[in-house]
Amino acid sequence: MSSLTLKDVAKVAGVSYATVSRALSGSPEIGEKTRQRILKLCDEMGYTPNSVARSMVMKHTNIIGLILASIDNPFMSELTVHLEIYARELGYNLMVCNSSYNQKLERDVFRLLLSRKVDGIIILPISHSSDESLQSLTSQVPTVFVSENMQDLPENYISIDNTRGMKIATDYLYSLGHRKIVYLGARKNSVTHALRVEGYTSTCKKHGIEPIIIESNYPRSSHEAGYLLAREYFSKSHDETAILCASDSLAIGVMHAAYEKGIRIPEDLSLMGFDNISFASLPPINLTTINQPKQELATSAMDLLIQHINGTESGYSSKLVSPSLVIRGSCLARNKEINANGGPHA
Amino acid sequence: MSSLTLKDVAKVAGVSYATVSRALSGSPEIGEKTRQRILKLCDEMGYTPNSVARSMVMKHTNIIGLILASIDNPFMSELTVHLEIYARELGYNLMVCNSSYNQKLERDVFRLLLSRKVDGIIILPISHSSDESLQSLTSQVPTVFVSENMQDLPENYISIDNTRGMKIATDYLYSLGHRKIVYLGARKNSVTHALRVEGYTSTCKKHGIEPIIIESNYPRSSHEAGYLLAREYFSKSHDETAILCASDSLAIGVMHAAYEKGIRIPEDLSLMGFDNISFASLPPINLTTINQPKQELATSAMDLLIQHINGTESGYSSKLVSPSLVIRGSCLARNKEINANGGPHA
DNA sequence: CTGAAAGCGCTAACAG
DNA sequence: CTGTTAGCGCTTTCAG
């Protein structure tokens, strides 16, 4: 179990261990013949470089920390695969920590990562106020926030253009002939939500229709929250023809409540989500939504982080990534024309 | 950015740095007053211990590697959250790597983790043959395989009791009055699948009904595969009243194909999955299935791994974890009695 | 081109 | 109880 060291192979190679080091690191100051001989020997002996010793002297670990609420959230796990694959391409490994939607834990794991001497941290913060809670920590290591818009805060971040996303969504519904559109699931104290709401209301105004907003007091935009919200909404009579949800999860819950009420989607009611999480495309769900480009979010975040690690970038940077419409089957044109796709389950 | 070291705080404390080390590590051989004074000082100065230096001398990193095909697979990501949380409780951090369903990459990241000097590795192998492909690597570090039954192989593993799971499923369908049950999605060259099929066929025999197996040649048990398989199946006429799928994903695809064919679930056809992945519980899916206890799988794997790391355990160990039935709405009793739940979307 | 040696930050004997 | 010291495995001047 205790593996070979440079010294071991140096001994059998009959050279000093500095030479072996040079051979491995591709240093120019070494003869080609010796290098080949040593490389071959390392291979034969099954030598594995010890990257912790290397980190010790190099003063960087090539590991980057990832903090997220819960990796089983489909949005987060999709982001994670892109993050991990891209990081590895760039020579980094990922140390992943769940913050479990808990601000204190978020802070604790951040500290932990600090003592692990990670070169940088990517964090999908619990909320906008994570910045405050993480005070004095984010300045100790390059860190970039992902998916939460940290505008006006001294932080690096990558986020989708939430406002534009909801504009696209609202425009789409409007173009389908909908004139009464409810926005469901706005959450107070979230700038992401505020931005999304703004996209919705401004577009309503542009078209001269009235925005109708159902706020949510639930802590997360889960499908349970969507169900509860929609059930209450459906319990009174309404003449809206479309529901625009603040997230896909919420929309799933709305589907459930609608089904119970005998309201058919999309025939009786059009429904849209936001995020385009993996299961939005599942046939029984087949939800029309706004895509967040996960891979672009991931690579942008990583690129930005690396720039800060390398000192290429200073100050605070941010980037907004573009949303796009993904039409599936949960919306129908209002003017009796049939829209391209069938409906959930089509 | 370059942080303080033991020496720095030792200097201002006016003691040797070994003393500071002792204070931090809770060593008994130090006066309580000095300890308190030093601890306070460390805090004030904002000293963060360097765990890579620590690893260097301790010869263990307290990091454990996790290799899985793709962390956005719901089953894997659920497992991962439990793994991470439990690991952290035990003082370990997780370094996660996607093998991207690629045997060569799986081997590459294993090596990478080896040079990272992880204390142990947990792997959700691409397939049973990963063992062969990982030859000579798994012996270099404690490793436990999860979710794939490695019977007869010199490896540690934790798996669900696949055979028993399918027995339970088949029994359930039988108890509902089904006498013609198809098993869909058996895959060759997979011991997991072989075990599941065995549970199905033996239970069929027990009840004197005939097993009908639809094999799959698709590389993964995706919902796309399920859709294609079911579409072909539905294209011919059949009198089976229930479909038992080798996995939940497959079942989702079957739902889709059924919907297209105008076959109602569960009214016309009962459908079961296996795994109980998170979205099986989503209202529009609402799939009756067999649960794999992810948390138990995770903690058992971690416990076993730690035992091997600590040298408490030697040789090869394994554990089979118990499946259980989770009744939702995709199955109906055959004898006109209505089963408790409604159906998908109930 | 190659060897010798210092030192990364920390722990663990070993002295005192 | 506290200080001194020798490494952990590796990279990197600095000599030769």
Tab-separated table of C-alpha atoms in Angstrom, chain A residues 108-316:
chain	number	residue	atom	x	y	z
A	108	ASP	CA	-18.512	25.616	7.508
A	109	VAL	CA	-17.735	23.758	4.315
A	110	PHE	CA	-16.268	26.904	2.845
A	111	ARG	CA	-13.835	26.999	5.738
A	112	LEU	CA	-13.118	23.352	5.335
A	113	LEU	CA	-12.273	23.879	1.701
A	114	LEU	CA	-10.030	26.711	2.733
A	115	SER	CA	-8.019	24.474	5.001
A	116	ARG	CA	-7.901	21.943	2.195
A	117	LYS	CA	-6.047	24.653	0.333
A	118	VAL	CA	-8.215	24.444	-2.730
A	119	ASP	CA	-7.080	26.811	-5.440
A	120	GLY	CA	-10.527	28.235	-5.902
A	121	ILE	CA	-14.168	27.768	-5.060
A	122	ILE	CA	-17.305	27.656	-7.147
A	123	ILE	CA	-20.436	28.102	-5.195
A	124	LEU	CA	-24.108	27.862	-5.972
A	125	PRO	CA	-25.195	29.915	-3.030
A	126	ILE	CA	-28.181	29.101	-0.870
A	127	SER	CA	-29.425	32.586	-1.495
A	128	HIS	CA	-28.342	36.068	-2.293
A	129	SER	CA	-27.569	36.671	1.331
A	130	SER	CA	-24.925	33.973	1.296
A	131	ASP	CA	-22.573	36.737	0.347
A	132	GLU	CA	-23.039	38.403	3.653
A	133	SER	CA	-22.816	35.154	5.530
A	134	LEU	CA	-19.608	34.245	3.746
A	135	GLN	CA	-18.059	37.548	4.563
A	136	SER	CA	-14.298	37.519	5.004
A	137	LEU	CA	-14.139	34.050	3.522
A	138	THR	CA	-14.609	34.768	-0.153
A	139	SER	CA	-11.707	37.161	-0.075
A	140	GLN	CA	-9.343	34.437	1.041
A	141	VAL	CA	-9.510	32.396	-2.107
A	142	PRO	CA	-10.675	33.050	-5.650
A	143	THR	CA	-14.347	32.249	-5.739
A	144	VAL	CA	-17.116	32.547	-8.249
A	145	PHE	CA	-20.805	32.423	-7.574
A	146	VAL	CA	-22.931	30.599	-10.069
A	147	SER	CA	-26.553	30.955	-10.978
A	148	GLU	CA	-27.357	33.659	-8.462
A	149	ASN	CA	-27.019	37.203	-9.685
A	150	MET	CA	-24.690	38.976	-7.280
A	151	GLN	CA	-25.040	42.388	-8.811
A	152	ASP	CA	-23.779	45.271	-6.727
A	153	LEU	CA	-21.888	42.877	-4.503
A	154	PRO	CA	-18.119	42.596	-4.489
A	155	GLU	CA	-18.096	39.112	-5.961
A	156	ASN	CA	-17.479	37.291	-9.211
A	157	TYR	CA	-20.493	35.595	-10.629
A	158	ILE	CA	-21.996	33.894	-13.634
A	159	SER	CA	-25.711	33.872	-14.012
A	160	ILE	CA	-28.299	33.498	-16.665
A	161	ASP	CA	-30.039	36.647	-17.830
A	162	ASN	CA	-33.145	36.029	-15.804
A	163	THR	CA	-35.002	39.086	-16.948
A	164	ARG	CA	-34.492	38.306	-20.573
A	165	GLY	CA	-35.504	34.713	-19.990
A	166	MET	CA	-38.852	35.724	-18.604
A	167	LYS	CA	-39.306	38.247	-21.376
A	168	ILE	CA	-38.869	35.480	-23.890
A	169	ALA	CA	-41.323	33.313	-22.012
A	170	THR	CA	-43.932	36.028	-21.719
A	171	ASP	CA	-43.540	36.992	-25.352
A	172	TYR	CA	-43.988	33.410	-26.382
A	173	LEU	CA	-47.185	33.035	-24.420
A	174	TYR	CA	-48.425	36.340	-25.796
A	175	SER	CA	-47.593	35.263	-29.331
A	176	LEU	CA	-49.708	32.181	-28.759
A	177	GLY	CA	-52.657	34.441	-28.134
A	178	HIS	CA	-52.665	34.450	-24.358
A	179	ARG	CA	-53.789	37.726	-22.864
A	180	LYS	CA	-54.256	36.655	-19.274
A	181	ILE	CA	-51.111	35.123	-17.954
A	182	VAL	CA	-50.418	34.438	-14.280
A	183	TYR	CA	-46.918	34.394	-12.961
A	184	LEU	CA	-46.648	31.804	-10.223
A	185	GLY	CA	-44.029	31.407	-7.531
A	186	ALA	CA	-42.335	34.770	-7.083
A	187	ARG	CA	-40.216	34.721	-3.969
A	188	LYS	CA	-39.364	37.706	-1.872
A	189	ASN	CA	-35.788	38.335	-0.891
A	190	SER	CA	-34.366	36.712	-3.953
A	191	VAL	CA	-32.810	38.875	-6.569
A	192	THR	CA	-33.070	36.048	-9.050
A	193	HIS	CA	-36.807	36.027	-8.531
A	194	ALA	CA	-37.030	39.784	-8.639
A	195	LEU	CA	-35.233	39.780	-11.962
A	196	ARG	CA	-37.509	37.140	-13.374
A	197	VAL	CA	-40.597	38.980	-12.218
A	198	GLU	CA	-39.277	42.105	-13.827
A	199	GLY	CA	-38.932	40.357	-17.162
A	200	TYR	CA	-42.506	39.206	-16.881
A	201	THR	CA	-44.060	42.489	-15.798
A	202	SER	CA	-42.174	44.624	-18.270
A	203	THR	CA	-43.256	42.382	-21.093
A	204	CYS	CA	-46.848	42.444	-19.911
A	205	LYS	CA	-46.720	46.192	-19.931
A	206	LYS	CA	-45.173	46.261	-23.354
A	207	HIS	CA	-48.133	44.313	-24.645
A	208	GLY	CA	-50.607	46.239	-22.598
A	209	ILE	CA	-51.753	43.290	-20.549
A	210	GLU	CA	-51.973	43.146	-16.845
A	211	PRO	CA	-49.421	41.260	-14.803
A	212	ILE	CA	-50.873	38.930	-12.205
A	213	ILE	CA	-48.404	37.603	-9.703
A	214	ILE	CA	-48.788	34.809	-7.216
A	215	GLU	CA	-46.104	34.986	-4.618
A	216	SER	CA	-44.649	32.047	-2.806
A	217	ASN	CA	-43.681	31.905	0.802
A	218	TYR	CA	-42.289	28.444	0.536
A	219	PRO	CA	-38.577	28.255	1.131
A	220	ARG	CA	-37.829	26.434	-2.108
A	221	SER	CA	-39.300	26.261	-5.545
A	222	SER	CA	-40.180	22.619	-5.198
A	223	HIS	CA	-42.950	20.779	-6.952
A	224	GLU	CA	-44.684	20.487	-3.615
A	225	ALA	CA	-44.752	24.255	-3.376
A	226	GLY	CA	-46.095	24.460	-6.907
A	227	TYR	CA	-48.813	22.006	-6.077
A	228	LEU	CA	-49.912	23.869	-2.991
A	229	LEU	CA	-49.814	27.223	-4.692
A	230	ALA	CA	-51.749	25.983	-7.687
A	231	ARG	CA	-54.323	24.203	-5.597
A	232	GLU	CA	-55.110	27.374	-3.824
A	233	TYR	CA	-55.199	29.253	-7.075
A	234	PHE	CA	-57.519	26.737	-8.705
A	235	SER	CA	-59.851	26.808	-5.743
A	236	LYS	CA	-61.136	30.155	-6.892
A	237	SER	CA	-62.407	30.808	-10.361
A	238	HIS	CA	-60.145	32.535	-12.803
A	239	ASP	CA	-60.068	33.361	-16.444
A	240	GLU	CA	-56.331	33.239	-17.046
A	241	THR	CA	-55.364	31.011	-19.913
A	242	ALA	CA	-51.728	30.461	-19.092
A	243	ILE	CA	-49.490	30.003	-16.085
A	244	LEU	CA	-45.878	30.996	-16.210
A	245	CYS	CA	-43.935	29.401	-13.381
A	246	ALA	CA	-40.811	30.748	-11.795
A	247	SER	CA	-39.225	27.308	-12.200
A	248	ASP	CA	-39.756	23.915	-13.771
A	249	SER	CA	-40.222	22.224	-10.422
A	250	LEU	CA	-43.043	24.551	-9.601
A	251	ALA	CA	-44.608	23.714	-12.944
A	252	ILE	CA	-44.585	20.006	-12.169
A	253	GLY	CA	-46.583	20.734	-9.053
A	254	VAL	CA	-49.002	22.825	-11.034
A	255	MET	CA	-49.519	19.918	-13.414
A	256	HIS	CA	-50.440	17.762	-10.515
A	257	ALA	CA	-52.949	20.212	-9.089
A	258	ALA	CA	-54.415	20.767	-12.543
A	259	TYR	CA	-54.860	17.062	-13.058
A	260	GLU	CA	-56.719	16.757	-9.783
A	261	LYS	CA	-58.997	19.572	-10.785
A	262	GLY	CA	-59.673	18.011	-14.152
A	263	ILE	CA	-57.942	20.884	-15.887
A	264	ARG	CA	-56.172	19.647	-18.976
A	265	ILE	CA	-52.768	20.895	-19.975
A	266	PRO	CA	-52.374	22.318	-22.536
A	267	GLU	CA	-55.963	22.132	-23.802
A	268	ASP	CA	-57.507	24.081	-20.960
A	269	LEU	CA	-54.464	25.826	-19.688
A	270	SER	CA	-51.010	26.501	-21.021
A	271	LEU	CA	-48.085	26.032	-18.677
A	272	MET	CA	-44.497	27.124	-18.812
A	273	GLY	CA	-41.519	26.534	-16.586
A	274	PHE	CA	-38.040	27.978	-16.330
A	275	ASP	CA	-34.636	26.223	-16.111
A	276	ASN	CA	-35.124	23.290	-18.431
A	277	ILE	CA	-34.036	20.773	-15.875
A	278	SER	CA	-33.551	17.253	-17.108
A	279	PHE	CA	-36.959	15.913	-16.290
A	280	ALA	CA	-38.781	18.689	-18.118
A	281	SER	CA	-38.087	16.643	-21.219
A	282	LEU	CA	-39.455	13.413	-19.831
A	283	PRO	CA	-42.388	12.354	-22.010
A	284	PRO	CA	-45.049	12.404	-19.291
A	285	ILE	CA	-43.991	15.926	-18.403
A	286	ASN	CA	-42.956	17.427	-21.705
A	287	LEU	CA	-42.774	20.940	-20.420
A	288	THR	CA	-42.243	24.054	-22.496
A	289	THR	CA	-39.662	26.116	-20.710
A	290	ILE	CA	-36.717	28.474	-20.812
A	291	ASN	CA	-33.365	26.810	-21.035
A	292	GLN	CA	-30.465	27.705	-18.829
A	293	PRO	CA	-27.383	26.622	-20.752
A	294	LYS	CA	-25.756	24.496	-18.069
A	295	GLN	CA	-22.631	23.732	-19.928
A	296	GLU	CA	-21.986	27.337	-20.788
A	297	LEU	CA	-22.689	28.329	-17.205
A	298	ALA	CA	-20.191	25.718	-16.084
A	299	THR	CA	-17.392	26.528	-18.479
A	300	SER	CA	-17.791	30.263	-18.022
A	301	ALA	CA	-17.622	29.877	-14.290
A	302	MET	CA	-14.577	27.697	-14.517
A	303	ASP	CA	-12.827	29.974	-16.982
A	304	LEU	CA	-13.468	32.952	-14.809
A	305	LEU	CA	-12.269	31.132	-11.741
A	306	ILE	CA	-9.079	30.006	-13.418
A	307	GLN	CA	-8.369	33.532	-14.566
A	308	HIS	CA	-8.603	34.702	-11.007
A	309	ILE	CA	-6.481	31.823	-9.787
A	310	ASN	CA	-3.817	32.692	-12.312
A	311	GLY	CA	-4.042	36.303	-11.419
A	312	THR	CA	-4.959	37.131	-15.002
A	313	GLU	CA	-8.074	38.796	-13.768
A	314	SER	CA	-8.401	41.147	-10.874
A	315	GLY	CA	-11.260	43.057	-9.366
A	316	TYR	CA	-14.673	41.494	-9.764
